Short mmCIF file of C-alpha atoms and ligand atoms in Angstrom, two decimals:
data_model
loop_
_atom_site.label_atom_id
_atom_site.label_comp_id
_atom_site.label_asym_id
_atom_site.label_seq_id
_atom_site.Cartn_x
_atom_site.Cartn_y
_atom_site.Cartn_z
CA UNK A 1 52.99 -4.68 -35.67
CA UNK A 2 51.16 -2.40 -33.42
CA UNK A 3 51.14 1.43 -34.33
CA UNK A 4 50.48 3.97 -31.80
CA UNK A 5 49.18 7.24 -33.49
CA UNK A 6 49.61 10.93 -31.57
CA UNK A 7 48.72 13.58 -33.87
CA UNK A 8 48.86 16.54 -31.35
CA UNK A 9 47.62 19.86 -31.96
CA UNK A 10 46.97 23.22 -29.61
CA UNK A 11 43.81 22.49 -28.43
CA UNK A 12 43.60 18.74 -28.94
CA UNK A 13 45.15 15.84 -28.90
CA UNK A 14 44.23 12.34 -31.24
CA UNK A 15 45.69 9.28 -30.65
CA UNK A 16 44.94 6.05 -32.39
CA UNK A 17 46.14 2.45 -32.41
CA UNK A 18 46.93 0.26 -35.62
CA UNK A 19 47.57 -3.31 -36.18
CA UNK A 20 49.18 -3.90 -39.57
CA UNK A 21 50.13 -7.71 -40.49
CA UNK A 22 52.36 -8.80 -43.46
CA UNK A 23 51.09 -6.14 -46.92
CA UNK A 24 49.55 -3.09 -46.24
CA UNK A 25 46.33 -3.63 -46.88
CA UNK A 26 45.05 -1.40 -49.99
CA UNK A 27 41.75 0.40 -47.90
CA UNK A 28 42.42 1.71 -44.74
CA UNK A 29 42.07 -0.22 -41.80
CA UNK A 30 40.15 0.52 -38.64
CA UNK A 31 41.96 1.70 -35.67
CA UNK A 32 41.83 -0.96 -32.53
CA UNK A 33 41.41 2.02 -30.38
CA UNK A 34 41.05 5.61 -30.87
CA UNK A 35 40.85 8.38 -28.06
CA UNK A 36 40.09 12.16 -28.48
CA UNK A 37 41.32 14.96 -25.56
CA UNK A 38 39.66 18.32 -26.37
CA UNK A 39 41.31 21.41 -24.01
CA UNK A 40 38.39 23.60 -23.11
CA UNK A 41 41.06 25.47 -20.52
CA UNK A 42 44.50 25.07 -19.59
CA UNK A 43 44.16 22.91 -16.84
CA UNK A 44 40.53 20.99 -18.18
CA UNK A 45 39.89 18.96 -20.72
CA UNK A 46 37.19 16.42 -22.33
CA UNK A 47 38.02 13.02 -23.22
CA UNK A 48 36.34 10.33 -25.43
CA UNK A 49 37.50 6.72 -26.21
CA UNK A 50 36.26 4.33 -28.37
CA UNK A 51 37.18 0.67 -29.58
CA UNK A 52 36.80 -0.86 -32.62
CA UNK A 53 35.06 -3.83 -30.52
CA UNK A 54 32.08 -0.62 -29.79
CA UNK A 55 33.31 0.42 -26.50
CA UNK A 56 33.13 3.91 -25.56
CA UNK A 57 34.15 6.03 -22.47
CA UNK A 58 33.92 9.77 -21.96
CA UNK A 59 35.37 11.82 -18.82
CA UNK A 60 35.86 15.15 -18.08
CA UNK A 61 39.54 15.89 -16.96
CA UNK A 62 39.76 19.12 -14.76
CA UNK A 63 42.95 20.02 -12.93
CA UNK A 64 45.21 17.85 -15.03
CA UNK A 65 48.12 19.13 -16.63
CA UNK A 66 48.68 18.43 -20.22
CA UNK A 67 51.58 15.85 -19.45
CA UNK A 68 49.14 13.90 -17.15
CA UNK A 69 46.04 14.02 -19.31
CA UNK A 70 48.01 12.57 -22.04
CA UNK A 71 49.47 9.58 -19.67
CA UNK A 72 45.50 8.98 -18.63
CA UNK A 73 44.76 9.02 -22.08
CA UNK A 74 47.11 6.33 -23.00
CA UNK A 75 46.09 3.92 -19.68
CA UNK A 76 42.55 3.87 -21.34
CA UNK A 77 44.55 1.40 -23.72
CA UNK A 78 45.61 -1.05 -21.42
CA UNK A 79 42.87 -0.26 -18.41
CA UNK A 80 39.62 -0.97 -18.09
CA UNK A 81 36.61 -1.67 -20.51
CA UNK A 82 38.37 0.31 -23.25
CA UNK A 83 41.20 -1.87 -23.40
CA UNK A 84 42.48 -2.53 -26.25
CA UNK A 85 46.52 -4.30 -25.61
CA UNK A 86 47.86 -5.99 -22.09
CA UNK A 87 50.57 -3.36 -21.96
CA UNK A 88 52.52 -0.35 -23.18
CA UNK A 89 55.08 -2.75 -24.34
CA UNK A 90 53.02 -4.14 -26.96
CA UNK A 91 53.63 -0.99 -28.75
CA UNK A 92 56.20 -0.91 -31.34
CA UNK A 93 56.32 1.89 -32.70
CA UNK A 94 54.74 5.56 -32.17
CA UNK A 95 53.73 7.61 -35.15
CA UNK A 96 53.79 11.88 -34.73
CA UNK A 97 52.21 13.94 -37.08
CA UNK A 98 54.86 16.84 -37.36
CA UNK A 99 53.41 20.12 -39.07
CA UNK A 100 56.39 21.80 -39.64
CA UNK A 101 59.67 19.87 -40.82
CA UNK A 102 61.52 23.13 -42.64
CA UNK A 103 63.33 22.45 -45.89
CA UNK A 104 65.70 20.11 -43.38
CA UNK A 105 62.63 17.00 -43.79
CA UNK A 106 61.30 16.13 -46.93
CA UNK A 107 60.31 12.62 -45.63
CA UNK A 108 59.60 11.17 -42.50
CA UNK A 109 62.37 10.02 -39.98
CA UNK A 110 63.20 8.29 -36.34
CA UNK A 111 63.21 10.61 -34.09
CA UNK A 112 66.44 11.30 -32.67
CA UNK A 113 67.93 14.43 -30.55
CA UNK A 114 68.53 15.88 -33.61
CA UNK A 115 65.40 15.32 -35.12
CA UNK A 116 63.20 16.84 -31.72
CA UNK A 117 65.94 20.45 -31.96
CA UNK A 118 64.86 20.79 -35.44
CA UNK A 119 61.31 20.28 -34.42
CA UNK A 120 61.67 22.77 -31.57
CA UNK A 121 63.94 25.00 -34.28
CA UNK A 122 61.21 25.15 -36.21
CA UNK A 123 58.28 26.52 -33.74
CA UNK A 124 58.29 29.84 -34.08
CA UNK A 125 57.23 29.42 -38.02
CA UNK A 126 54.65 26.78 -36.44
CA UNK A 127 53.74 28.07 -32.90
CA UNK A 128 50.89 26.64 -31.82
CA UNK A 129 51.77 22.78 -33.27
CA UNK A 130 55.94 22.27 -33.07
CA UNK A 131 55.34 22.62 -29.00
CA UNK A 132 52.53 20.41 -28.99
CA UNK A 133 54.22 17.66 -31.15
CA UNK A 134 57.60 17.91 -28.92
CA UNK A 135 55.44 17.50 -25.52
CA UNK A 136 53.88 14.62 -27.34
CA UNK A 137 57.54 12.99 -28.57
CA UNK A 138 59.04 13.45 -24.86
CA UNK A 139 55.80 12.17 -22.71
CA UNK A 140 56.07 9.03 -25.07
CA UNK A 141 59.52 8.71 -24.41
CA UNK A 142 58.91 8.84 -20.39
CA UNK A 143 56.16 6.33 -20.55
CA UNK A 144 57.52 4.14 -22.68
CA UNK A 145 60.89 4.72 -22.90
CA UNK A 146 62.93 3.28 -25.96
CA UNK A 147 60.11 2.51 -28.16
CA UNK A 148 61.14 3.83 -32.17
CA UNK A 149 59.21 7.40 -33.13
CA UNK A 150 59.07 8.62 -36.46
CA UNK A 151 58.12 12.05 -36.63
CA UNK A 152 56.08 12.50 -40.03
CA UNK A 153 55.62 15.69 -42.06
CA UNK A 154 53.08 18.31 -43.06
CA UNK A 155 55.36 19.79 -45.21
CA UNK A 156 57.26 17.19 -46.78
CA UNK A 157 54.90 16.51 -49.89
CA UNK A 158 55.53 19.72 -50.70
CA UNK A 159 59.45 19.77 -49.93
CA UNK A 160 60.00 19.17 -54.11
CA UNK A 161 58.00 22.19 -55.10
CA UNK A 162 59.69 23.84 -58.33
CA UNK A 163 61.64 26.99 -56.70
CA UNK A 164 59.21 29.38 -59.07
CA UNK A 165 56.40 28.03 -57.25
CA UNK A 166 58.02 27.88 -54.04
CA UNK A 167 60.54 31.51 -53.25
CA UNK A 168 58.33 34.28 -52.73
CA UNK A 169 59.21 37.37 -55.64
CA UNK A 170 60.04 39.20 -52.43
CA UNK A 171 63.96 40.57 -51.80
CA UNK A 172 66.55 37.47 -52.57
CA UNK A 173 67.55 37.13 -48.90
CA UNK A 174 64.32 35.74 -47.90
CA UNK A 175 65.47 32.88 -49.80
CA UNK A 176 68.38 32.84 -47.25
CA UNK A 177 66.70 33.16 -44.19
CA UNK A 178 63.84 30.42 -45.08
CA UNK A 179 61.12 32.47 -46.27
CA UNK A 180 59.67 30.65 -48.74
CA UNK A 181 56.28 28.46 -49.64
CA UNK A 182 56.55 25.02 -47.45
CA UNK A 183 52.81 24.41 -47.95
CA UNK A 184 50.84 22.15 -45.71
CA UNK A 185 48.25 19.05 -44.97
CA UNK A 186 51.06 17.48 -47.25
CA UNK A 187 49.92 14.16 -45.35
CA UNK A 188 46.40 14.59 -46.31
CA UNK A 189 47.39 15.92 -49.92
CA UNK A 190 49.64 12.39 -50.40
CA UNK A 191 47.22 10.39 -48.80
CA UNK A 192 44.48 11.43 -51.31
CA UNK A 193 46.57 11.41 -54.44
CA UNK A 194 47.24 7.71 -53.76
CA UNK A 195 44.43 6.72 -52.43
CA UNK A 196 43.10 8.71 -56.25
CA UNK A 197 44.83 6.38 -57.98
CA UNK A 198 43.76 3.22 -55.93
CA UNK A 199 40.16 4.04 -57.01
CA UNK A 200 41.10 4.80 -60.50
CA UNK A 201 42.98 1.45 -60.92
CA UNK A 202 45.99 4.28 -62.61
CA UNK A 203 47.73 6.78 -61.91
CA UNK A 204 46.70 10.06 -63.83
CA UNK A 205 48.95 13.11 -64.52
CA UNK A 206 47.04 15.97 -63.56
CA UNK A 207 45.28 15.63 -59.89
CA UNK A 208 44.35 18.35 -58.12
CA UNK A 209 43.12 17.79 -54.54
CA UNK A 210 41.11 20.39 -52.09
CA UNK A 211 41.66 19.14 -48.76
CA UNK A 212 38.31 21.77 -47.72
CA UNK A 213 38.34 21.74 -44.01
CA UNK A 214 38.39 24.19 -41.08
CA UNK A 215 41.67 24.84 -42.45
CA UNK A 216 41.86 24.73 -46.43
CA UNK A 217 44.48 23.60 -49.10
CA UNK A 218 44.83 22.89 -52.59
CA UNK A 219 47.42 21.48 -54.17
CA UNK A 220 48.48 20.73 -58.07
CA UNK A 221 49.91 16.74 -58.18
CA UNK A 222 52.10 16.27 -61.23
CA UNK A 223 52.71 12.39 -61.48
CA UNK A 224 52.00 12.39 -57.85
CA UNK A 225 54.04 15.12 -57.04
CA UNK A 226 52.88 18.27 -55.31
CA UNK A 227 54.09 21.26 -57.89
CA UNK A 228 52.06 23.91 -56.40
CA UNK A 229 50.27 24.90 -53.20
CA UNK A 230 47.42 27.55 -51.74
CA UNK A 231 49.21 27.75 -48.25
CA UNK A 232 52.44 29.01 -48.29
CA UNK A 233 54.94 29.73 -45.48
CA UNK A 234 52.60 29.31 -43.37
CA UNK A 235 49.15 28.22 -42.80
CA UNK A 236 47.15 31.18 -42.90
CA UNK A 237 48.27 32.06 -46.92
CA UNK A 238 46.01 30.55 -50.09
CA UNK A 239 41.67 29.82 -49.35
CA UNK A 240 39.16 31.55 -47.10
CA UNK A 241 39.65 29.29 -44.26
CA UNK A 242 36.65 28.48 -41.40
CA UNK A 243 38.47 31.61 -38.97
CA UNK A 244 41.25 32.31 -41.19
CA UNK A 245 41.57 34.79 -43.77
CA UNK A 246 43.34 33.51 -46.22
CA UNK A 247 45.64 35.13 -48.67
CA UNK A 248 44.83 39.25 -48.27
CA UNK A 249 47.20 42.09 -49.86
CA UNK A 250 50.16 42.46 -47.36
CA UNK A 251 49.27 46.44 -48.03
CA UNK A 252 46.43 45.59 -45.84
CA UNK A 253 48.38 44.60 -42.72
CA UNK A 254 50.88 47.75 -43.65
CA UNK A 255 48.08 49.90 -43.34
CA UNK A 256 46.80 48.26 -39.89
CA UNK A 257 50.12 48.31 -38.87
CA UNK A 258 50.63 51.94 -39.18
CA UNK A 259 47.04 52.21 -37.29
CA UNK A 260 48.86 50.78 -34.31
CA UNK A 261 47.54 47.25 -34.75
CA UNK A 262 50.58 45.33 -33.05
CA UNK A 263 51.53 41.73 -34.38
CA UNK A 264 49.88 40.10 -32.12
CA UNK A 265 46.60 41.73 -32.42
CA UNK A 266 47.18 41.11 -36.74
CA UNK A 267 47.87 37.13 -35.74
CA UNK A 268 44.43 37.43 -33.90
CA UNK A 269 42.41 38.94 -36.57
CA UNK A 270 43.82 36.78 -39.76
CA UNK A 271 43.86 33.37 -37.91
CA UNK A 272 41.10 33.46 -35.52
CA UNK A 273 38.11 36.31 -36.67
CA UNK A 274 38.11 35.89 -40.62
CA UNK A 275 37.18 33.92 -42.64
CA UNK A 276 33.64 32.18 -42.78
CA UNK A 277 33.46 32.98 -39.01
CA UNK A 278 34.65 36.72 -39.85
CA UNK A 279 32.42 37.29 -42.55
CA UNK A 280 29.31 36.03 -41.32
CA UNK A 281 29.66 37.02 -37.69
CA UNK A 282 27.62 33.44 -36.79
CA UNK A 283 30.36 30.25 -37.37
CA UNK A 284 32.90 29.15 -38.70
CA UNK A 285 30.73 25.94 -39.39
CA UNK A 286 29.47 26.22 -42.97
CA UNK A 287 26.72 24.28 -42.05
CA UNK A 288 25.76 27.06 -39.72
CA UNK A 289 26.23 29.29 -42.13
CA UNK A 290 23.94 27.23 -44.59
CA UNK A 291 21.62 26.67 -42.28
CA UNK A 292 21.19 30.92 -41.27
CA UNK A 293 20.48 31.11 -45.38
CA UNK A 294 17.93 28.99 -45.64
CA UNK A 295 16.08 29.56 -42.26
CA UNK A 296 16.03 32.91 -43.33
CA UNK A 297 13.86 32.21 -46.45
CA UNK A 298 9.69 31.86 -46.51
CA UNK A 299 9.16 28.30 -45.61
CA UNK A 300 8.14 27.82 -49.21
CA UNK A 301 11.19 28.18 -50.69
CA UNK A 302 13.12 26.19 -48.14
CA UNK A 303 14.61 23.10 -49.79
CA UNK A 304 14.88 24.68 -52.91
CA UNK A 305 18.66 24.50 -53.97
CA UNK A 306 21.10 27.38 -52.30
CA UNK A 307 22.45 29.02 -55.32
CA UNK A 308 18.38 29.47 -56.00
CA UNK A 309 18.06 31.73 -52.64
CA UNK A 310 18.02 35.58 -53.17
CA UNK A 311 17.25 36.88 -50.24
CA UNK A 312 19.27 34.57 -47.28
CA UNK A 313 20.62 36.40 -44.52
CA UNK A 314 23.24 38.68 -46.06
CA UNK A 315 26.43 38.30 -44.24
CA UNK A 316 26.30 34.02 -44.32
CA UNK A 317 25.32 34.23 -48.42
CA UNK A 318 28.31 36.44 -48.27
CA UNK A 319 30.50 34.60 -46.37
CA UNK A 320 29.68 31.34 -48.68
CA UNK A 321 29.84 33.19 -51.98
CA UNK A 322 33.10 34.54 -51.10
CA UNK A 323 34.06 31.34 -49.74
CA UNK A 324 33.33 29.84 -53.44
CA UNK A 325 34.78 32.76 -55.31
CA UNK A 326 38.31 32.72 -53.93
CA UNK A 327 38.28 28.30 -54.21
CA UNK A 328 37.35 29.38 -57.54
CA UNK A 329 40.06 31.81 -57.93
CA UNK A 330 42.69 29.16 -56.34
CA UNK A 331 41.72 26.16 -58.39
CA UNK A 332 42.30 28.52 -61.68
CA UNK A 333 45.60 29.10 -60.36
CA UNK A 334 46.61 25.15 -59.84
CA UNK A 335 44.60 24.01 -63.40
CA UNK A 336 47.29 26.35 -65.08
CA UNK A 337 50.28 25.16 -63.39
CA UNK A 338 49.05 21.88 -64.12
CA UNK A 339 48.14 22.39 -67.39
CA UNK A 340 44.68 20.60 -67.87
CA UNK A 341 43.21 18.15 -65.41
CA UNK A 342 42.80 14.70 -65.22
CA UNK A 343 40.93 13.99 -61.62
CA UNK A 344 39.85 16.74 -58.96
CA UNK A 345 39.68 15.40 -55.29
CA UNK A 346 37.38 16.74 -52.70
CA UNK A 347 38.16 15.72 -49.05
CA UNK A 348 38.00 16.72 -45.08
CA UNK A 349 34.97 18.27 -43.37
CA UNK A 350 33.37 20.49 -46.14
CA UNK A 351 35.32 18.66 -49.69
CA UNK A 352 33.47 15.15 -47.77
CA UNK A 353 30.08 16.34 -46.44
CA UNK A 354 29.13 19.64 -48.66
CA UNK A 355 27.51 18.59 -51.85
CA UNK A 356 26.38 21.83 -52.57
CA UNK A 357 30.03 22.90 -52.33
CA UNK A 358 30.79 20.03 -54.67
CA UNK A 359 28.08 20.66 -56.94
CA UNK A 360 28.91 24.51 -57.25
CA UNK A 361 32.90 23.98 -57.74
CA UNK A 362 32.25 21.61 -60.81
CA UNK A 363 29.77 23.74 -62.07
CA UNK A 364 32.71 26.13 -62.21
CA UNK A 365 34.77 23.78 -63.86
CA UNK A 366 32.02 22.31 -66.72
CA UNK A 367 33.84 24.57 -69.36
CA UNK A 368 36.70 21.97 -69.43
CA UNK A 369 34.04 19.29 -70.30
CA UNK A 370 34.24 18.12 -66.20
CA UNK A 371 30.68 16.50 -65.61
CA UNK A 372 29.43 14.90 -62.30
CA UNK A 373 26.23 12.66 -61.68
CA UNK A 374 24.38 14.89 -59.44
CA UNK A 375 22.71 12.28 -57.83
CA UNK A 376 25.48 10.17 -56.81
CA UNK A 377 27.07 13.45 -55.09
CA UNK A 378 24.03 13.77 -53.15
CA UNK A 379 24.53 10.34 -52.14
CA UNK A 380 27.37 11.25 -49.61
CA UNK A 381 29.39 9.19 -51.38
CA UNK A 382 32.82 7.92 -49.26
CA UNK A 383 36.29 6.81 -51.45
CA UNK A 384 34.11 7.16 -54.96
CA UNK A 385 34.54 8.70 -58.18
CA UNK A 386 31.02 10.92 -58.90
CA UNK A 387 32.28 12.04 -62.55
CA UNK A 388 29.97 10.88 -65.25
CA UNK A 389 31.22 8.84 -67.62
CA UNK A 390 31.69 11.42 -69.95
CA UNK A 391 33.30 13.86 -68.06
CA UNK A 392 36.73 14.51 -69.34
CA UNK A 393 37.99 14.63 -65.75
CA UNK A 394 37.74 12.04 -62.71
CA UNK A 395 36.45 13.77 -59.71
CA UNK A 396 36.69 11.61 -56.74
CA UNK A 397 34.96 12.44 -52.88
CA UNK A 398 37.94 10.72 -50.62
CA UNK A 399 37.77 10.30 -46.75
CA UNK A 400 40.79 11.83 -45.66
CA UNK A 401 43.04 9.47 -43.22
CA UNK A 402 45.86 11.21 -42.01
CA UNK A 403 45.92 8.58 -38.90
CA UNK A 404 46.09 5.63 -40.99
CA UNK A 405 48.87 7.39 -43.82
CA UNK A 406 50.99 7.68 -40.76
CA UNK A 407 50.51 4.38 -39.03
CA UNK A 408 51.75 3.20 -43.07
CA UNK A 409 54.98 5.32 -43.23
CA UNK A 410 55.70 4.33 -39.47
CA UNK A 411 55.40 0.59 -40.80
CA UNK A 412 57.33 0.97 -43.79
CA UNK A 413 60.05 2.77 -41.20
CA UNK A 414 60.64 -0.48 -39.43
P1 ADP B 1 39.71 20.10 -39.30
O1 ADP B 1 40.32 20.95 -40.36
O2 ADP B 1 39.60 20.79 -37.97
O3 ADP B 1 40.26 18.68 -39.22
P2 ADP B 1 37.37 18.95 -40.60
O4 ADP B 1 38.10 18.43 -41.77
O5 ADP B 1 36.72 17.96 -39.70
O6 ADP B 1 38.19 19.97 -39.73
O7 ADP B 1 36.24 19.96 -41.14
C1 ADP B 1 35.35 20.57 -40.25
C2 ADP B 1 34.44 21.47 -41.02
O8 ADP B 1 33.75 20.72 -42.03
C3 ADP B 1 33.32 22.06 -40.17
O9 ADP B 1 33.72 23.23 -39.51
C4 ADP B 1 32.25 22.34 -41.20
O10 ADP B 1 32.44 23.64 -41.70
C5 ADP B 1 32.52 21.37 -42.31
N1 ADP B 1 31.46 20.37 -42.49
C6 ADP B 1 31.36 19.16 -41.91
N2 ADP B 1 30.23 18.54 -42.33
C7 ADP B 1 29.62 19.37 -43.21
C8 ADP B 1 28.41 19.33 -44.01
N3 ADP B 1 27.60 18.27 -43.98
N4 ADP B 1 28.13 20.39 -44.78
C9 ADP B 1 28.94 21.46 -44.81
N5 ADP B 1 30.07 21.56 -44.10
C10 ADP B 1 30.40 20.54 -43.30
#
């Protein structure tokens, strides 16, 4: 069967191709074809393709609209030396990464009219990904006309959250008009917890995975079911984020507010100048942010290991301590819901790449008896578990693959 991918976002869209024959296969497999279009301005964009056979093409799109960028995209899969089918009709089904499915979705489904009004129901507590998704859903649709969709959820990991965890202590009407903690990266958050227990040869009770990208999440698994969540009703609640702020007191936004800050200017400050970019005024790219620390030390003590530096530049050791401190804070928070832990996850950009950010979370954690091999976390390790064998929890450094966890519940669909 041959799995089309379109995980569409504000300023990007991904798209991959999957060929899955007879079982799943336990590891994820390698997409035939994969293609990248990054918006730099409404009407131009940058696109990269690649093939599993090593192919690669790159083009810059100006003048396109994002309806005919998206059709280019997809004729780099039947045209030219990207190729990777004969024709569109090969296709048998197309997979959408949905981030916001409401309380309606609490699993994935074929898209029907109904299912693309609830999608477009649901924008304004998603605005900048329910549009996105829809264009995706209805270019599909004109290129390739009946082909089966399945529109797959952020939030539906989360949809079975105990309603303590999940209703806000705010007045009982939110409850009513939907105001409540959906949680996100759901897909991620599932994908990790099974691909946990794949590793482990068993499942475990107690899992808690921090899906650390430029957005952030953790989430308490019970029996490999989310029971708690850092983001809430939307994205923005829970960790310090790459531009986002994170969970502040609402008093703050009261008080801006009554300083004449309108909404709009509030959306701007809390989702696209706090954060690690906000605090340190250089990136929101930790590695940036790393890097200004330890370029800002005498060459002798360069190397030496971060939490060693004094004297870094002040705002990016702030930014990353802060950073630390409030993961800290969060993972306290999901460890008592849960109860104890059996296996911590770290995954996406920073939870993959960062040891240091490994290293210093599990330091954090040693009180519970949680031990890793420090060398084997400096190994960048992919899909292992770098606990020590007599750590009393797993911890586990998982390559997140949202692509490939919805090219599996697209096959299971069908
Ligand atoms: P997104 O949430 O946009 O999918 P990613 O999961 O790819 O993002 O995470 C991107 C972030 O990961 C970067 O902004 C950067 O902060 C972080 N990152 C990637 N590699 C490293 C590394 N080696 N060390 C520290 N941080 C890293």
């Amino acid at each position: 069967m041959k799995i089309l991918v379109l995980n569409a976002g504000s300023s990007s869209h991904k798209c991959c191709l999957y060929t899955i024959k007879g079982a799943i296969p336990e590891s994820p497999a390698t997409p035939l074809w994969e293609a990248q279009l990054d918006w730099h301005a409404p009407n131009h964009a940058a696109l990269v393709v690649k093939t599993a056979a090593g192919e690669q093409r790159e083009e810059d799109l100006s003048s396109v609209t994002r309806a005919d960028a998206l059709s280019h995209l997809l004729e780099t899969l039947w045209q030219g030396e990207t190729q990777a089918i004969q024709n569109l009709q090969e296709i048998d089904v197309v997979g959408h990464r949905v981030v916001h499915g409401g309380q309606a979705y609490q699993a994935s489904v074929r898209v029907t009219d109904e299912v693309k009004d609830a999608i477009a129901t649901l924008s304004p507590l998603a605005p900048t990904h329910n549009p996105a998704h829809l264009e995706g859903i209805e270019i599909i649709e004109r290129l390739l006309g009946q082909v089966p969709q399945v529109a797959v959820f952020d939030t539906a990991f989360h949809s079975q959250m105990p309603a303590a965890a999940a209703i806000y202590p705010g007045p009982y009407d939110w409850i009513e008009q939907g105001i409540r903690r959906y949680g996100f990266h759901g897909i991620s958050h599932q994908y990790c917890t099974q691909r946990a227990f794949q590793i482990l040869g068993r499942t475990v009770e107690r899992l808690i995975v921090c899906h650390l990208g430029n957005g952030a999440s953790l989430t308490a698994v019970k029996n490999g079911q989310s029971i708690n969540t850092t983001m809430g009703y939307t994205p923005l609640d829970g960790l310090m984020m790459g531009t986002r702020s994170g969970a502040v007191d609402p008093g703050i936004l009261i008080h801006l507010m009554r300083q004449g800050h309108t909404a709009d200017q509030l959306d701007r400050l809390l989702n696209k100048e706090s954060g690690l970019k906000g605090i340190s005024g250089i990136s929101h790219d930790l590695r940036k942010i790393e890097d200004a620390i330890v370029s800002d030390q005498p060459a002798s003590k360069r190397g030496a290991s971060l939490t060693a530096i004094a004297n870094g530049s002040e705002r990016a050791k702030l930014a990353r301590d802060i950073y630390l401190h409030r993961l800290k804070s969060c993972l306290g928070e999901m460890l008592v819901s849960l109860g104890g832990l059996d296996a911590l996850v770290f995954t996406a950009g920073i939870g993959e790449h960062s040891a240091s950010i490994r290293a210093e979370t599990c330091e954090a954690l040693a009180f519970l008896g949680l031990q890793i091999d420090l060398a084997q976390n400096d190994s960048s390790p992919v899909d292992q578990d770098i606990a020590r064998a007599n750590s009393t929890a797993r911890v586990l450094v998982i390559k997140t693959q949202e692509d490939w966890a919805i090219a599996q519940a697209c096959y299971e669909h069908l």
